[in-house]
Short mmCIF file of C-alpha atoms in Angstrom, two decimals:
data_model
loop_
_atom_site.label_atom_id
_atom_site.label_comp_id
_atom_site.label_asym_id
_atom_site.label_seq_id
_atom_site.Cartn_x
_atom_site.Cartn_y
_atom_site.Cartn_z
CA MET A 1 90.85 96.68 100.51
CA CYS A 2 93.07 99.65 99.67
CA VAL A 3 96.21 99.19 97.58
CA LEU A 4 98.96 101.81 97.38
CA ILE A 5 100.94 101.82 94.11
CA VAL A 6 104.32 103.55 94.35
CA ASP A 7 106.15 104.24 91.08
CA ASP A 8 107.86 107.31 89.67
CA GLN A 9 106.58 106.53 86.16
CA GLN A 10 102.97 107.53 85.64
CA SER A 11 102.59 104.98 82.82
CA MET A 12 103.65 102.14 85.14
CA ARG A 13 101.23 103.32 87.84
CA GLY A 14 98.49 103.37 85.20
CA ILE A 15 99.26 99.82 84.05
CA CYS A 16 99.39 98.56 87.62
CA LYS A 17 96.10 100.29 88.50
CA PHE A 18 94.44 98.80 85.40
CA ILE A 19 95.63 95.30 86.39
CA LEU A 20 94.47 95.79 90.00
CA ASN A 21 91.04 96.93 88.74
CA GLN A 22 90.86 93.79 86.58
CA LEU A 23 91.59 91.73 89.70
CA GLY A 24 88.73 93.43 91.55
CA PHE A 25 90.59 96.11 93.53
CA LYS A 26 88.59 99.33 93.31
CA ASN A 27 90.31 101.34 96.05
CA VAL A 28 93.75 102.16 94.58
CA VAL A 29 95.91 105.07 95.76
CA GLU A 30 98.89 106.23 93.69
CA ALA A 31 102.18 107.74 94.88
CA LYS A 32 104.92 109.08 92.61
CA SER A 33 107.81 108.50 95.05
CA GLY A 34 108.67 106.88 98.35
CA ARG A 35 108.33 110.27 100.04
CA ASP A 36 104.88 110.74 98.46
CA ALA A 37 103.94 107.21 99.62
CA LEU A 38 104.82 108.04 103.24
CA LEU A 39 102.55 111.10 103.06
CA LYS A 40 99.71 109.01 101.57
CA LEU A 41 100.14 106.39 104.31
CA GLU A 42 99.45 109.06 106.93
CA SER A 43 96.01 109.83 105.49
CA ALA A 44 94.89 106.64 103.69
CA ASN A 45 93.98 103.33 105.32
CA VAL A 46 96.25 101.15 103.14
CA ASP A 47 96.11 97.32 103.23
CA LEU A 48 98.79 96.48 100.62
CA ILE A 49 101.74 98.32 99.07
CA ILE A 50 103.11 97.57 95.60
CA SER A 51 106.25 99.64 95.12
CA ASP A 52 108.83 100.12 92.41
CA TRP A 53 112.41 99.62 93.60
CA ASN A 54 114.26 102.21 91.51
CA MET A 55 112.98 105.73 92.15
CA ASP A 56 114.61 109.08 92.75
CA ASP A 57 114.03 110.74 96.11
CA VAL A 58 113.15 107.74 98.34
CA ASP A 59 113.56 104.35 96.60
CA GLY A 60 111.48 101.24 97.23
CA LEU A 61 113.98 99.58 99.58
CA THR A 62 114.26 102.71 101.75
CA LEU A 63 110.46 102.96 101.79
CA LEU A 64 110.24 99.32 102.90
CA LYS A 65 112.76 99.91 105.71
CA VAL A 66 110.86 102.98 106.98
CA ILE A 67 107.52 101.14 106.85
CA ARG A 68 108.93 98.15 108.77
CA LYS A 69 110.15 100.47 111.58
CA HIS A 70 106.73 101.96 112.38
CA PRO A 71 104.37 99.89 114.59
CA ARG A 72 101.28 100.88 112.54
CA THR A 73 102.80 99.73 109.25
CA SER A 74 105.39 97.16 110.38
CA SER A 75 103.36 94.16 109.24
CA MET A 76 101.73 95.79 106.19
CA PRO A 77 101.96 93.52 103.12
CA PHE A 78 104.61 94.89 100.74
CA ILE A 79 105.32 93.69 97.19
CA MET A 80 108.41 95.08 95.44
CA ALA A 81 108.29 95.59 91.67
CA THR A 82 111.63 95.63 89.90
CA GLY A 83 112.97 95.55 86.39
CA ARG A 84 115.80 93.23 87.42
CA GLY A 85 115.64 89.73 88.82
CA ASP A 86 119.03 90.18 90.50
CA LYS A 87 119.31 87.49 93.21
CA GLU A 88 121.38 89.72 95.51
CA GLN A 89 118.79 92.49 95.22
CA VAL A 90 115.98 90.04 96.00
CA LYS A 91 117.89 88.69 99.03
CA GLU A 92 118.38 92.23 100.31
CA ALA A 93 114.66 92.98 99.97
CA ILE A 94 113.77 89.74 101.79
CA SER A 95 116.18 90.56 104.62
CA CYS A 96 114.43 93.95 104.96
CA GLY A 97 111.02 92.31 105.25
CA VAL A 98 109.47 92.37 101.77
CA ASN A 99 106.54 89.94 101.45
CA ASN A 100 106.97 89.24 97.74
CA TYR A 101 108.42 90.69 94.56
CA VAL A 102 107.37 90.89 90.94
CA ILE A 103 109.59 91.36 87.88
CA LYS A 104 108.49 94.03 85.39
CA PRO A 105 106.83 93.85 82.98
CA PHE A 106 104.10 91.74 84.57
CA ASP A 107 100.58 90.76 83.56
CA ALA A 108 97.35 90.32 85.55
CA GLY A 109 97.97 86.58 86.07
CA THR A 110 101.43 87.13 87.52
CA MET A 111 100.26 89.99 89.74
CA LYS A 112 97.30 87.89 90.98
CA LYS A 113 99.67 85.07 92.02
CA LYS A 114 102.02 87.49 93.79
CA ILE A 115 99.15 89.18 95.67
CA GLU A 116 97.49 85.87 96.61
CA ALA A 117 100.81 84.57 97.97
CA VAL A 118 100.80 87.54 100.36
CA ILE A 119 97.15 88.10 101.34
CA GLY A 120 95.37 84.88 100.35
CA ALA A 121 92.98 83.94 97.56
CA LEU A 122 91.19 86.72 95.69
CA SER A 123 87.47 86.17 95.23
#
């Protein structure tokens, strides 16, 4: 299973990749922006996207909207990572088709629950 991490902060991508490795994900692709993520999606066979919301260039919500419009990626599992638990923001993401969201900072246990809620139990 290939996971795409989208975050403009390299340190956050590193933390997320470390957590995913702990959970058994070995195939992790990193993107530094929404625009970079769209390029990576063209060449990588991605099964799950974990994206930051607040990024320059193309933000997480815009990325989600673009992904939902394309037949190849329209049903791709998408987890939004955000620093704010703003209910209105969460509602907006849900209305745009997000599968789940996680509040930063998160640990391996929290991430595991969020991923399992979207793709099923991890072995």
